[in-house]
Coordinates of C-alpha atoms in Angstrom, one line a residue:
Chain A
M25 CA 8.5 34.8 -0.4
T26 CA 8.8 33.9 3.3
L27 CA 8.7 30.4 4.7
A28 CA 5.3 31.2 6.4
Y29 CA 3.9 31.9 3.0
H30 CA 5.0 28.6 1.6
F31 CA 3.6 26.9 4.7
L32 CA 0.2 28.5 4.1
F33 CA 0.1 27.3 0.4
Y34 CA 1.1 23.7 1.4
M35 CA -1.3 23.8 4.4
V36 CA -4.2 24.5 2.0
I37 CA -3.1 21.8 -0.5
F38 CA -2.5 19.1 2.2
G39 CA -5.5 20.2 4.2
I40 CA -7.8 19.5 1.2
L41 CA -6.1 16.2 0.6
V42 CA -6.5 14.9 4.1
L43 CA -10.0 16.2 4.3
S44 CA -10.9 14.2 1.2
L45 CA -9.3 11.2 2.7
N46 CA -11.3 11.7 5.8
L47 CA -14.5 11.3 3.8
V48 CA -13.6 7.8 2.7
V49 CA -11.6 6.6 5.7
G50 CA -13.2 8.5 8.6
F51 CA -16.9 8.5 7.5
G52 CA -16.8 5.5 5.0
G53 CA -14.5 3.3 7.1
L54 CA -12.6 2.3 4.0
L55 CA -8.8 2.3 4.0
N56 CA -7.9 4.0 0.8
L57 CA -4.3 3.8 -0.3
A58 CA -4.6 5.2 -3.8
H59 CA -5.0 8.9 -2.8
A60 CA -1.6 9.9 -4.2
A61 CA -2.7 8.4 -7.6
F62 CA -5.9 10.6 -7.6
F63 CA -3.8 13.6 -6.5
A64 CA -1.4 12.9 -9.4
V65 CA -4.4 12.7 -11.8
G66 CA -5.2 16.2 -10.7
C67 CA -1.7 17.4 -11.2
Y68 CA -1.2 15.9 -14.6
S69 CA -4.7 17.0 -15.7
Y70 CA -3.8 20.6 -15.0
A71 CA -0.5 20.2 -16.9
L72 CA -2.1 18.5 -19.9
V73 CA -5.0 20.9 -20.2
Q74 CA -2.5 23.7 -20.2
L75 CA -0.3 22.0 -22.8
L76 CA -3.0 20.7 -25.1
L77 CA -6.0 23.1 -24.7
V78 CA -5.9 26.3 -22.8
N79 CA -4.2 27.7 -19.6
D80 CA -7.3 28.0 -17.4
F81 CA -7.6 27.0 -13.8
V82 CA -11.4 26.5 -13.8
L83 CA -11.3 24.3 -16.9
A84 CA -8.4 22.3 -15.5
S85 CA -10.1 21.8 -12.2
A86 CA -13.3 20.6 -13.9
V87 CA -11.4 18.1 -16.1
A88 CA -9.4 16.9 -13.0
L89 CA -12.5 16.5 -10.9
L90 CA -14.3 14.6 -13.7
V91 CA -11.4 12.3 -14.6
S92 CA -10.4 11.5 -11.0
G93 CA -14.0 11.1 -9.9
V94 CA -14.8 8.6 -12.6
L95 CA -11.5 6.8 -11.9
G96 CA -12.2 6.8 -8.2
A97 CA -15.6 5.2 -8.8
L98 CA -14.2 2.6 -11.2
I99 CA -11.4 1.6 -8.8
A100 CA -13.8 1.5 -5.8
W101 CA -16.4 -0.6 -7.5
P102 CA -14.7 -4.0 -7.3
G103 CA -13.8 -3.8 -3.6
A104 CA -16.7 -1.8 -2.3
G105 CA -18.8 -4.7 -1.1
S106 CA -15.9 -6.9 -0.1
R107 CA -15.6 -8.0 3.5
E108 CA -12.1 -9.5 3.0
N109 CA -10.2 -6.2 2.8
G110 CA -10.9 -6.1 -1.0
Y111 CA -11.2 -2.3 -1.1
L112 CA -7.8 -1.9 0.6
L113 CA -6.1 -4.4 -1.7
I114 CA -7.6 -2.8 -4.9
T115 CA -6.5 0.7 -3.9
L116 CA -3.1 -0.5 -2.9
A117 CA -2.5 -2.4 -6.1
F118 CA -3.9 0.5 -8.2
Q119 CA -1.6 2.9 -6.3
L120 CA 1.5 0.8 -7.0
L121 CA 0.5 0.2 -10.6
F122 CA -0.3 3.9 -11.3
A123 CA 3.1 4.9 -10.0
R124 CA 4.8 2.4 -12.4
I125 CA 2.7 3.3 -15.4
V126 CA 3.4 7.0 -15.1
V127 CA 7.1 6.3 -15.3
A128 CA 7.0 3.4 -17.8
W129 CA 4.6 5.0 -20.4
Y130 CA 7.3 7.1 -22.0
S131 CA 9.0 7.6 -25.4
P132 CA 11.8 10.2 -25.6
E133 CA 11.2 10.7 -29.3
A134 CA 7.5 11.6 -29.0
P135 CA 6.3 15.1 -27.9
V136 CA 4.8 15.4 -24.4
G137 CA 1.0 14.9 -24.4
T138 CA 0.9 12.5 -27.3
F139 CA -0.3 8.9 -26.9
A140 CA 3.3 7.6 -27.1
N141 CA 4.5 10.0 -24.4
P142 CA 1.5 11.3 -22.5
L143 CA 3.2 12.4 -19.2
N144 CA 6.9 12.5 -20.1
G145 CA 7.7 9.4 -17.9
P146 CA 10.3 9.9 -15.2
Y147 CA 11.0 13.5 -16.2
G148 CA 7.5 14.8 -15.7
I149 CA 6.1 18.0 -17.2
T150 CA 8.1 21.1 -16.2
S151 CA 8.0 24.8 -16.9
L152 CA 4.3 25.2 -16.8
Q153 CA 2.8 28.6 -17.4
P154 CA 1.7 30.7 -14.4
L155 CA -1.9 30.1 -13.1
T156 CA -4.5 31.9 -15.1
I157 CA -8.2 32.2 -14.1
L158 CA -10.8 33.8 -16.3
G159 CA -8.0 35.4 -18.4
Q160 CA -6.3 36.9 -15.3
Q161 CA -2.8 35.7 -14.6
L162 CA -1.9 35.1 -11.0
D163 CA 1.8 34.8 -9.8
I164 CA 2.7 33.3 -6.4
G165 CA 1.5 35.9 -4.0
P166 CA -1.4 37.2 -1.9
A167 CA -4.0 37.0 -4.8
M168 CA -3.0 33.3 -5.5
L169 CA -3.3 32.5 -1.8
V170 CA -6.8 34.0 -1.7
L171 CA -7.8 31.8 -4.6
F172 CA -6.3 28.8 -2.8
L173 CA -8.2 29.7 0.4
I174 CA -11.5 30.2 -1.5
T175 CA -11.0 26.7 -3.1
A176 CA -10.3 25.2 0.3
G177 CA -13.3 27.0 1.7
I178 CA -15.6 25.5 -1.0
I179 CA -14.1 22.0 -0.5
A180 CA -14.4 22.2 3.4
S181 CA -18.0 23.5 3.1
L182 CA -18.9 20.6 0.7
H183 CA -17.2 18.1 3.1
F184 CA -19.2 19.6 6.0
L185 CA -22.5 19.6 4.1
L186 CA -22.0 16.0 2.9
T187 CA -21.0 14.6 6.2
S188 CA -23.4 16.4 8.5
G189 CA -26.4 15.6 6.3
A190 CA -28.5 12.4 5.7
W191 CA -26.0 11.0 3.2
G192 CA -23.1 11.4 5.8
Q193 CA -25.2 9.4 8.3
Q194 CA -25.9 6.7 5.8
L195 CA -22.1 6.5 5.1
E196 CA -21.4 6.3 8.8
A197 CA -23.9 3.5 9.0
T198 CA -22.1 1.5 6.3
R199 CA -18.9 2.0 8.3
D200 CA -20.3 1.0 11.7
D201 CA -22.3 -2.0 10.7
Q202 CA -22.5 -3.1 7.0
V203 CA -25.2 -5.7 7.6
A204 CA -27.4 -3.3 9.7
A205 CA -27.0 -0.6 7.1
E206 CA -28.1 -3.1 4.4
S207 CA -31.1 -4.1 6.4
L208 CA -32.2 -0.4 6.6
G209 CA -32.3 -0.3 2.8
I210 CA -28.9 1.4 2.3
N211 CA -27.1 0.2 -0.8
V212 CA -23.6 -0.1 0.8
D213 CA -21.7 -0.6 -2.4
I214 CA -23.2 2.4 -4.1
E215 CA -22.7 4.7 -1.1
R216 CA -19.0 3.6 -0.9
V217 CA -18.5 4.1 -4.6
K218 CA -20.0 7.6 -4.3
A219 CA -17.7 8.4 -1.3
S220 CA -14.7 7.2 -3.2
A221 CA -15.5 9.2 -6.3
I222 CA -16.1 12.4 -4.4
A223 CA -12.9 11.9 -2.3
A224 CA -10.9 11.2 -5.5
G225 CA -12.4 14.3 -7.1
M226 CA -11.5 16.5 -4.1
S227 CA -7.9 15.2 -4.0
A228 CA -7.6 15.9 -7.8
V229 CA -8.5 19.6 -7.1
A230 CA -5.7 19.6 -4.5
G231 CA -3.5 18.2 -7.3
V232 CA -4.5 21.1 -9.6
L233 CA -3.6 23.6 -6.8
Y234 CA -0.2 21.9 -6.3
A235 CA 0.6 21.9 -10.0
S236 CA -0.3 25.5 -10.4
Y237 CA 1.8 26.4 -7.4
A238 CA 4.9 24.2 -8.2
R239 CA 4.5 24.8 -12.0
S240 CA 5.9 21.3 -12.6
V241 CA 4.7 17.8 -12.1
D242 CA 6.8 14.6 -11.7
P243 CA 6.1 11.0 -10.8
S244 CA 7.4 11.4 -7.2
I245 CA 4.0 12.9 -6.3
A246 CA 2.3 9.6 -7.2
S247 CA 4.2 7.4 -4.8
L248 CA 2.6 5.2 -2.1
N249 CA 4.7 7.0 0.5
Q250 CA 2.6 10.1 -0.2
S251 CA -0.7 8.1 0.4
I252 CA 0.7 6.8 3.7
L253 CA 1.9 10.3 4.8
W254 CA -1.6 11.7 4.2
L255 CA -3.1 8.7 6.1
A256 CA -0.7 9.5 8.9
M257 CA -1.8 13.1 8.9
L258 CA -5.4 12.0 9.2
V259 CA -4.8 9.5 12.0
I260 CA -2.7 12.0 13.9
G261 CA -5.1 14.9 13.5
G262 CA -8.2 12.8 14.3
I263 CA -10.5 10.8 12.1
G264 CA -14.2 11.4 11.3
N265 CA -14.5 15.1 12.2
Q266 CA -14.0 18.5 10.5
A267 CA -11.0 19.9 12.3
G268 CA -8.8 16.8 12.6
P269 CA -7.5 16.8 9.0
W270 CA -6.3 20.4 9.2
I271 CA -4.6 19.8 12.6
G272 CA -2.9 16.6 11.3
A273 CA -1.7 18.3 8.1
A274 CA -0.3 21.2 10.1
C275 CA 1.6 18.9 12.6
L276 CA 3.3 16.8 9.9
L277 CA 4.1 19.9 7.7
L278 CA 5.9 21.5 10.6
L279 CA 7.9 18.3 11.4
P280 CA 10.5 18.8 8.6
E281 CA 11.1 22.3 9.9
L282 CA 11.9 20.9 13.3
L283 CA 14.4 18.4 11.7
R284 CA 16.0 21.0 9.4
D285 CA 18.8 22.1 11.8
L286 CA 20.0 18.5 12.6
P287 CA 23.4 17.6 11.1
F288 CA 22.3 15.1 8.4
S289 CA 22.8 14.8 4.7
P290 CA 19.6 15.6 2.6
E291 CA 19.0 11.9 1.9
D292 CA 19.4 10.9 5.6
A293 CA 17.2 13.8 6.7
A294 CA 14.4 12.6 4.3
N295 CA 14.7 9.1 5.7
L296 CA 14.7 10.5 9.3
E297 CA 11.6 12.5 8.4
R298 CA 9.7 9.4 7.2
L299 CA 10.9 7.4 10.2
S300 CA 9.5 10.1 12.4
Y301 CA 6.1 9.9 10.6
G302 CA 6.1 6.2 11.2
L303 CA 7.0 6.4 14.9
I304 CA 4.5 9.2 15.5
L305 CA 1.8 7.3 13.7
L306 CA 2.5 4.1 15.8
L307 CA 2.5 6.1 19.0
I308 CA -0.7 7.8 18.2
L309 CA -2.4 4.5 17.4
H310 CA -1.3 3.1 20.7
L311 CA -1.7 6.0 23.0
R312 CA -4.4 8.2 21.4
P313 CA -6.3 6.3 18.8
K314 CA -8.8 9.1 18.4
G315 CA -6.0 11.5 17.2
I316 CA -5.5 15.0 18.5
A317 CA -9.0 16.2 17.7
G318 CA -10.7 12.9 17.0
K319 CA -14.2 11.8 17.5
Y320 CA -14.1 8.4 15.8
S321 CA -11.2 6.0 16.7
M322 CA -11.7 3.3 14.0
R323 CA -12.4 0.9 16.9
Chain B
M9 CA 7.9 -22.5 -24.6
L10 CA 9.1 -25.1 -22.1
Q11 CA 11.6 -22.6 -20.8
I12 CA 8.9 -20.0 -20.3
L13 CA 6.7 -22.5 -18.5
F14 CA 9.6 -23.6 -16.3
N15 CA 10.4 -19.9 -15.4
G16 CA 6.8 -19.2 -14.7
L17 CA 6.5 -22.2 -12.4
A18 CA 9.7 -21.3 -10.5
S19 CA 8.5 -17.7 -10.1
G20 CA 5.1 -19.1 -9.1
L21 CA 6.7 -21.1 -6.3
E22 CA 8.2 -17.8 -5.0
I23 CA 4.8 -16.1 -5.2
A24 CA 3.2 -19.1 -3.5
L25 CA 5.7 -19.0 -0.6
I26 CA 5.0 -15.3 0.0
G27 CA 1.3 -16.0 -0.3
L28 CA 1.7 -18.6 2.4
A29 CA 3.6 -16.1 4.7
F30 CA 0.7 -13.7 4.1
L31 CA -1.9 -16.4 5.0
F32 CA 0.0 -17.4 8.2
C33 CA -0.5 -13.8 9.5
Y34 CA -3.9 -13.2 8.0
Q35 CA -5.5 -16.4 9.1
S36 CA -4.3 -16.1 12.7
M37 CA -4.8 -12.4 13.3
R38 CA -7.1 -11.3 10.4
V39 CA -4.6 -8.6 9.5
I40 CA -2.7 -8.0 6.3
N41 CA 0.8 -7.8 7.7
I42 CA 2.4 -5.2 5.4
A43 CA 5.5 -5.3 7.6
L44 CA 6.3 -8.5 5.7
A45 CA 7.0 -6.3 2.7
A46 CA 9.7 -4.5 4.7
I47 CA 11.2 -7.8 5.7
I48 CA 11.4 -8.9 2.0
S49 CA 13.1 -5.6 1.1
T50 CA 15.5 -5.5 4.0
S51 CA 16.8 -9.0 4.1
P52 CA 19.3 -8.6 1.1
Y53 CA 20.7 -5.4 2.7
L54 CA 21.2 -7.3 6.0
F55 CA 22.7 -10.2 4.2
V56 CA 25.3 -8.0 2.4
A57 CA 26.2 -6.3 5.7
V58 CA 26.5 -9.6 7.6
Y59 CA 28.4 -11.4 4.8
S60 CA 30.9 -8.5 4.7
L61 CA 31.9 -9.6 8.3
S62 CA 33.6 -12.7 6.7
L63 CA 30.9 -15.1 7.7
S64 CA 30.0 -18.0 5.4
L65 CA 27.3 -17.6 2.8
W66 CA 24.9 -20.0 4.6
L67 CA 25.4 -18.6 8.1
A68 CA 24.8 -15.1 6.8
G69 CA 21.6 -16.4 5.2
L70 CA 20.5 -18.1 8.4
I71 CA 21.0 -14.9 10.4
C72 CA 18.9 -13.0 7.9
I73 CA 16.1 -15.6 8.1
A74 CA 16.2 -15.5 11.9
A75 CA 16.1 -11.7 11.9
G76 CA 13.1 -11.8 9.5
G77 CA 11.3 -14.2 11.9
L78 CA 12.1 -12.0 14.9
L79 CA 10.8 -8.8 13.1
A80 CA 7.6 -10.6 12.2
I81 CA 7.1 -11.7 15.9
L82 CA 7.8 -8.1 17.0
S83 CA 5.1 -6.9 14.6
L84 CA 2.7 -9.5 16.2
F85 CA 3.2 -7.9 19.6
N86 CA 2.1 -4.6 18.1
Y87 CA -1.1 -6.1 16.8
V88 CA -1.8 -8.0 20.0
T89 CA -1.3 -4.9 22.1
L90 CA -3.7 -2.9 19.8
R91 CA -6.2 -5.7 19.9
R92 CA -6.2 -5.8 23.7
R93 CA -7.0 -2.1 23.6
G94 CA -10.0 -2.8 21.4
A95 CA -8.6 -1.6 18.1
S96 CA -10.3 -2.7 14.9
E97 CA -8.7 -4.6 12.0
M98 CA -8.5 -1.3 10.2
I99 CA -6.4 0.3 12.8
Q100 CA -4.1 -2.7 13.0
M101 CA -3.7 -2.4 9.2
V102 CA -2.7 1.3 9.6
S103 CA -0.2 0.2 12.3
S104 CA 1.3 -2.3 9.9
F105 CA 2.0 0.5 7.4
A106 CA 3.7 2.4 10.3
L107 CA 5.8 -0.7 11.1
M108 CA 6.8 -1.0 7.4
I109 CA 7.9 2.6 7.3
I110 CA 9.9 2.2 10.6
I111 CA 11.7 -0.9 9.4
L112 CA 12.4 0.5 5.9
E113 CA 13.6 3.9 7.0
T114 CA 15.7 2.4 9.8
S115 CA 17.3 0.1 7.2
A116 CA 17.9 3.1 4.9
L117 CA 19.6 5.0 7.7
V118 CA 21.7 2.0 8.8
F119 CA 22.6 0.4 5.4
D120 CA 22.0 3.3 2.9
T121 CA 19.6 3.0 -0.1
R122 CA 21.9 1.8 -2.9
P123 CA 20.7 -1.3 -4.7
R124 CA 22.2 -4.6 -3.4
V125 CA 23.5 -7.5 -5.4
L126 CA 24.0 -10.9 -3.6
P127 CA 27.0 -13.0 -4.4
D128 CA 26.7 -16.0 -6.8
I129 CA 25.9 -19.3 -5.2
G130 CA 26.6 -21.4 -8.3
A131 CA 26.5 -21.4 -12.1
N132 CA 23.5 -21.8 -14.4
F133 CA 23.1 -25.3 -15.9
L134 CA 21.1 -27.1 -18.6
L135 CA 18.5 -29.7 -17.7
S136 CA 16.8 -31.4 -20.7
G137 CA 17.3 -28.2 -22.8
I138 CA 16.0 -25.9 -20.0
H139 CA 18.3 -23.2 -18.5
V140 CA 18.1 -23.6 -14.7
L141 CA 19.3 -20.8 -12.3
P142 CA 20.8 -21.7 -8.9
S143 CA 18.1 -19.5 -7.3
Q144 CA 15.4 -21.5 -9.0
V145 CA 16.9 -24.7 -7.5
L146 CA 17.0 -23.1 -4.1
T147 CA 13.4 -21.9 -4.5
G148 CA 12.3 -25.4 -5.3
I149 CA 14.1 -26.9 -2.3
I150 CA 12.7 -24.2 0.1
A151 CA 9.2 -24.6 -1.3
A152 CA 9.4 -28.4 -1.0
V153 CA 10.7 -28.2 2.6
V154 CA 8.1 -25.6 3.7
F155 CA 5.0 -27.2 2.0
V156 CA 6.0 -30.8 3.1
A157 CA 6.7 -29.7 6.6
L158 CA 3.5 -27.8 6.7
G159 CA 1.5 -30.7 5.4
A160 CA 3.0 -33.0 8.0
T161 CA 2.4 -30.4 10.8
L162 CA -1.2 -30.0 9.9
R163 CA -1.8 -33.7 10.6
T164 CA -0.4 -33.4 14.2
R165 CA -2.1 -32.0 17.3
T166 CA -0.2 -28.7 16.8
G167 CA -1.6 -28.6 13.2
L168 CA -5.1 -29.2 14.4
A169 CA -4.6 -26.4 16.9
M170 CA -3.4 -24.2 14.0
R171 CA -6.5 -25.0 11.9
S172 CA -8.7 -24.4 14.9
L173 CA -7.1 -21.0 15.5
W174 CA -7.8 -20.1 11.9
Q175 CA -11.5 -21.0 12.4
D176 CA -12.1 -19.7 16.0
A177 CA -9.4 -18.8 18.6
R178 CA -11.9 -19.1 21.5
T179 CA -12.5 -22.8 20.8
L180 CA -8.8 -23.3 21.1
L181 CA -8.8 -21.7 24.5
V182 CA -11.5 -24.0 25.7
Y183 CA -9.4 -27.0 24.9
G184 CA -6.4 -25.7 26.8
H185 CA -4.2 -24.5 24.0
D186 CA -2.6 -21.1 24.0
P187 CA -3.5 -19.3 20.8
L188 CA -0.8 -16.7 21.3
R189 CA 1.9 -19.4 21.3
I190 CA 0.7 -20.8 18.0
T191 CA 0.3 -17.3 16.5
V192 CA 3.9 -16.5 17.5
F193 CA 5.1 -19.6 15.7
L194 CA 3.1 -18.7 12.6
F195 CA 4.3 -15.1 12.5
G196 CA 7.9 -16.3 13.1
A197 CA 7.5 -18.7 10.2
A198 CA 6.0 -16.0 8.0
G199 CA 8.9 -13.6 8.7
A200 CA 11.4 -16.3 8.0
I201 CA 9.7 -17.2 4.6
A202 CA 9.6 -13.4 3.7
A203 CA 13.3 -13.1 4.5
C204 CA 14.0 -16.2 2.3
I205 CA 12.1 -14.7 -0.6
G206 CA 14.0 -11.4 -0.2
L207 CA 17.3 -13.3 -0.5
L208 CA 16.1 -15.4 -3.4
I209 CA 15.1 -12.3 -5.4
G210 CA 18.4 -10.7 -4.5
L211 CA 20.2 -13.7 -6.1
D212 CA 18.5 -13.0 -9.4
R213 CA 18.8 -9.3 -9.8
P214 CA 19.8 -6.1 -7.9
V215 CA 17.2 -5.1 -5.3
T216 CA 16.2 -1.9 -3.8
L217 CA 14.4 -1.1 -0.5
D218 CA 11.1 -0.5 -2.3
H219 CA 10.6 -3.8 -4.1
G220 CA 9.1 -5.7 -1.2
L221 CA 5.6 -4.3 -1.4
W222 CA 4.9 -5.4 -5.0
V223 CA 6.3 -8.9 -4.2
L224 CA 3.9 -9.1 -1.2
I225 CA 1.0 -7.9 -3.4
L226 CA 1.7 -10.8 -5.8
G227 CA 1.6 -13.2 -2.8
I228 CA -1.7 -11.8 -1.7
V229 CA -3.2 -12.1 -5.2
A230 CA -2.0 -15.7 -5.3
A231 CA -3.7 -16.4 -1.9
Y232 CA -6.9 -14.7 -3.1
L233 CA -6.8 -16.6 -6.4
G234 CA -6.3 -19.9 -4.7
G235 CA -9.1 -19.2 -2.2
L236 CA -8.3 -17.5 1.1
G237 CA -7.6 -20.0 3.8
T238 CA -6.6 -23.0 1.7
L239 CA -2.9 -23.9 1.7
H240 CA -2.8 -26.0 -1.4
G241 CA -4.9 -23.2 -3.1
V242 CA -2.1 -20.7 -2.6
L243 CA 0.3 -23.1 -4.4
I244 CA -2.0 -23.4 -7.4
G245 CA -2.7 -19.6 -7.3
G246 CA 1.0 -18.9 -7.3
A247 CA 1.6 -21.3 -10.2
I248 CA -1.2 -19.7 -12.2
L249 CA 0.1 -16.2 -11.5
G250 CA 3.7 -17.1 -12.2
V251 CA 3.0 -18.8 -15.6
T252 CA 0.5 -16.0 -16.6
R253 CA 3.2 -13.4 -15.9
S254 CA 5.9 -15.4 -17.6
V255 CA 3.7 -15.8 -20.8
S256 CA 2.6 -12.2 -20.6
E257 CA 6.2 -11.0 -20.7
L258 CA 6.4 -12.5 -24.2
I259 CA 3.6 -10.3 -25.6
L260 CA 3.5 -7.3 -23.2
P261 CA 6.1 -4.7 -22.0
A262 CA 7.2 -5.4 -18.4
S263 CA 5.0 -2.7 -16.8
W264 CA 1.9 -4.0 -18.5
V265 CA 2.5 -7.5 -17.0
D266 CA 1.7 -5.9 -13.6
V267 CA -1.5 -4.4 -15.1
A268 CA -2.5 -8.0 -16.0
T269 CA -1.8 -9.1 -12.4
Y270 CA -3.9 -6.1 -11.1
F271 CA -6.8 -7.2 -13.3
I272 CA -6.7 -10.7 -11.9
L273 CA -6.9 -9.3 -8.4
A274 CA -9.7 -6.9 -9.4
I275 CA -11.7 -9.7 -10.9
V276 CA -11.3 -12.0 -7.9
V277 CA -12.2 -9.3 -5.4
A278 CA -15.0 -7.8 -7.6
F279 CA -16.9 -11.0 -8.0
N280 CA -16.3 -12.1 -4.4
A281 CA -14.9 -15.3 -6.0
S282 CA -13.9 -17.8 -3.4
G283 CA -10.9 -18.8 -5.5
I284 CA -10.0 -21.9 -7.4
I285 CA -10.0 -24.1 -4.2
A286 CA -13.1 -22.8 -2.4
R287 CA -13.4 -23.1 1.3
T288 CA -16.2 -25.4 2.3
D289 CA -17.7 -23.6 5.2
R290 CA -20.9 -24.9 6.8
V291 CA -24.0 -23.0 6.0
E292 CA -24.6 -21.7 9.5
S293 CA -21.1 -20.2 9.7
S294 CA -22.0 -17.6 7.1
A295 CA -25.1 -16.5 9.0

C-alpha cells in the first residue's frame, strides 16, 4: 500500500469532516469545537455495532448518524440562541468532557461493550473485523477506496443541496444578522440546531470510515486538538464554500510529509507539526481571512 | 463537613480569580481569550526552568507572573490588529486558539511535556480542626489583594474609565482617555492572574501542559454563573462552583464532578440566565 493510497483514504475522511464543519461554522456562523467528539461517536458506534450486533457498514453508519445527530441537536440546543458565545462554550465544554468520560468510564474486569466498560477506556477497541457491506468483505484496497469515494460523493452532494437551497440561505441569514433573520420569520434556534445535528451526523459517518480503515479506535481521536486541527483546515481552505474544505484538508494532510525528513524525535516532530498548524492558521487569519478558496471571511 | 466546605471555598477562590482574568479580557475586547489557558499551563514549566537557575522561590514566581502578563499583552495586539482589519469576534476567537497552540507547542519544544511538580513552600497546618495547605493560604492572600485592589481602583478615575470601556469604548475616547492603554493594563493583569493560578495549582499536584483549558472553563462558568460583567458576581459564582465540586466529590467519581459543572454551564447558557448578580442595564440599551 503506497503513501499516495493512504493519503487518498485520509483525504476522504478529513474532507468529509471539514465539509461538515463548514456547514455549521461557514454557513451557520457558529464556532463548533465538539466536532472531534461527534467523530469519535461515529468511530465507537462502528466498533460497538460490530462487537454487539453485526459487522455491517450500512447498519453502523445508520446507527452512528442517528446517535451523533441526536447528540448534536441536544448539545446545540442550550447555546443556539445565545448571543454571549454560549454555543462556543457549550461545545467546548462538551468536547473536553467527552474526552474525559471516554477514558474514565472503564472497568478492567468487565468485558468491552458492557455498561461497566462500554468503550474500554484508555485502551480503546482494537482488532476490529475488516469492513463488510451487504455481506461482502472489503480489505484495504481499490474496492474500499471506491466505497469511501461514493460515501464522500453522497455527503458532498448533500452538503451542496442543503447549502445552495432555500434552507442554506436561511442558515446564512441567521449567520449574517440574527435579528433580521428573526424578523423574517426564521426560527434561528431551530435552524441552528438542525445545522448542528446534520453536521454531527456527517462527522460521525467520517468516524465510521476512519474506524473501518484503521480497524481500531482509541480516545486520542476525541481530543480537542483534533477539533482545532479541523477548524484550521477549514479556515485555511476557505469558509462558506464547497471547495475550501477539501483544499484545507489536503494542505494540512501534506504538512506532516514535508516535516518528515527533519531531524527531530517523533514527539518533537508532533509538537512541531501542531506548532506549524497554529502559525499557519494565525498567518491566514491576518493575511488572507477568506482562506485559499474562500468566499466568506467571518467578518 | 467543615473541611469540605473550606476546601470548596479555597478552590472557589482560585476559580473566581481565573473568572476575573477571563472577564478582564472579555469585557474589554468581547473575546474569550483562550490564550489564558496556555498561560495557566505553561507557568509551572517556566517556573521550574527559572528556579533551576538558582533563583529564589519568590523571584522565580515573579518572573513567571511577569511573563504571563507579557504573553497576554502580546495576545491583545493580535486581537487589536485583527479588529483594525475588520475581523469579527468569531475570527478573533479562532485566532485565540491559534495563539494557545503556538504557546503550548513552543513550551513543549522548549521545556518537554513531562509533568511538573513545584517545590514545597511550607508545611500543612491545623486551624480549628481544619487542615490548611500552604497553597490555600497563598490563594487567599492573592485573592484578597486582587479583589481589594480592584475594588479600590474601580472608585478612582482609572476605574471609572475601565467601567466605561466595558460599556462603550467610544464614550471613553470622547472624554480623552485612551481605551488601548486601559485594555493593555487589563490584559496584563489577566495574564498575571492566569500565571498565578497555574503556579498555585502546581503547588498542589503535578501538572501537565493540557490542564489549563479546563481550569479556564471553570473560571468562565463562574463568570457566567455570577452574571457576566459583575466583579463580585464572579466571586460568588466561583464560591458556588468550588463548594458544589467539593461536595460532589464525596458522592461522585472525579470525572462525573466535571459532568456536574458542565450541566451548570448548560443550564445558565440555555435559559439565558443573567446569573446570580444580574446586570442592571437600562431598558434602551437592550434595544
